GROMACS .gro file of C-alpha atoms in nm:
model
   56
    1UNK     CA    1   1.471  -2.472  -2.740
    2UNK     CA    2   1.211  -2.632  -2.452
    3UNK     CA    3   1.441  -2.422  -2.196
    4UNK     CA    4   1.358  -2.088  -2.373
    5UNK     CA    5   0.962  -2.202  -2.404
    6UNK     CA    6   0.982  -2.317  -2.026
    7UNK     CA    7   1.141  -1.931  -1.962
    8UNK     CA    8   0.916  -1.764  -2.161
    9UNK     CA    9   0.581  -1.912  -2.013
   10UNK     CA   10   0.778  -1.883  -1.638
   11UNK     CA   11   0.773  -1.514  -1.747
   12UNK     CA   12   0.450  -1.474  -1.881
   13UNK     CA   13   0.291  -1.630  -1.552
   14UNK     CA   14   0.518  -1.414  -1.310
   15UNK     CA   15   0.431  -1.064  -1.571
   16UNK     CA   16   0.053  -1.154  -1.539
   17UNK     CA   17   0.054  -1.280  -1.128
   18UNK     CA   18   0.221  -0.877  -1.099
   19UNK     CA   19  -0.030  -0.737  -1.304
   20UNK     CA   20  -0.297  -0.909  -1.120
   21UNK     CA   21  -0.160  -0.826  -0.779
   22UNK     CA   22  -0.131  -0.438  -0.873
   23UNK     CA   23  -0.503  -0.457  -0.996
   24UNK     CA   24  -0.648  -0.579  -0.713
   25UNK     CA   25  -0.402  -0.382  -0.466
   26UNK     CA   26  -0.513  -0.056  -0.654
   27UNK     CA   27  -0.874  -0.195  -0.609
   28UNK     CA   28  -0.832  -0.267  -0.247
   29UNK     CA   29  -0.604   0.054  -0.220
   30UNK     CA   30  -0.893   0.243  -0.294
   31UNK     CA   31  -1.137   0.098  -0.112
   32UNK     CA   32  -0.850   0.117   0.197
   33UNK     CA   33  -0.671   0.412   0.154
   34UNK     CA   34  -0.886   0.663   0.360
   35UNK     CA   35  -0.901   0.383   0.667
   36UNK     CA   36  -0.531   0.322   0.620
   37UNK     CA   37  -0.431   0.654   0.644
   38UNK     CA   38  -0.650   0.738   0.909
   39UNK     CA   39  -0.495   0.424   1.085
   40UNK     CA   40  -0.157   0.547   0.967
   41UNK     CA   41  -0.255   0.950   1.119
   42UNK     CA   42  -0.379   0.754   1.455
   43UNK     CA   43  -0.078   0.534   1.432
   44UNK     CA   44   0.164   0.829   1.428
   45UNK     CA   45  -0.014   1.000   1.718
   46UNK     CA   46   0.043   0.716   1.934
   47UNK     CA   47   0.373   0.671   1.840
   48UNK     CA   48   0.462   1.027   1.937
   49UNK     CA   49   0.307   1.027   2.253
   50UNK     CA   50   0.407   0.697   2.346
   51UNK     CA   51   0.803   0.771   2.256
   52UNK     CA   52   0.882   1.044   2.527
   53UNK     CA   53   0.716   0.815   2.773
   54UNK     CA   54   0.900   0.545   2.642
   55UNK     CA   55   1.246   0.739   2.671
   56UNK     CA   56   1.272   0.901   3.038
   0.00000   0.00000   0.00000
């Protein structure tokens, strides 16, 4: 009986830590996204002209 109550408020601590996370990475995602994927866009550039260099 204290095994299911221990499992149950285990779960309802690890449901609302996920929910929290996705809140606040939505949040930040928002506030990020445009940097990240102009870091991402810059990131890929470099990578493409870097790789031909990088295999002569």
């Amino acid at each position: 009986m204290i095994c299911a109550v221990v499992y149950a408020v285990i779960f309802v601590v690890v449901y609302v830590v996920c929910v929290i996370i996705h809140v606040i990475s939505h949040v930040i995602g928002g506030f990020l996204s445009p940097i990240l994927n102009e870091y991402s866009s810059m990131q890929a550039f470099i990578f493409s002209f870097l790789y031909p260099t990088l295999h002569k």
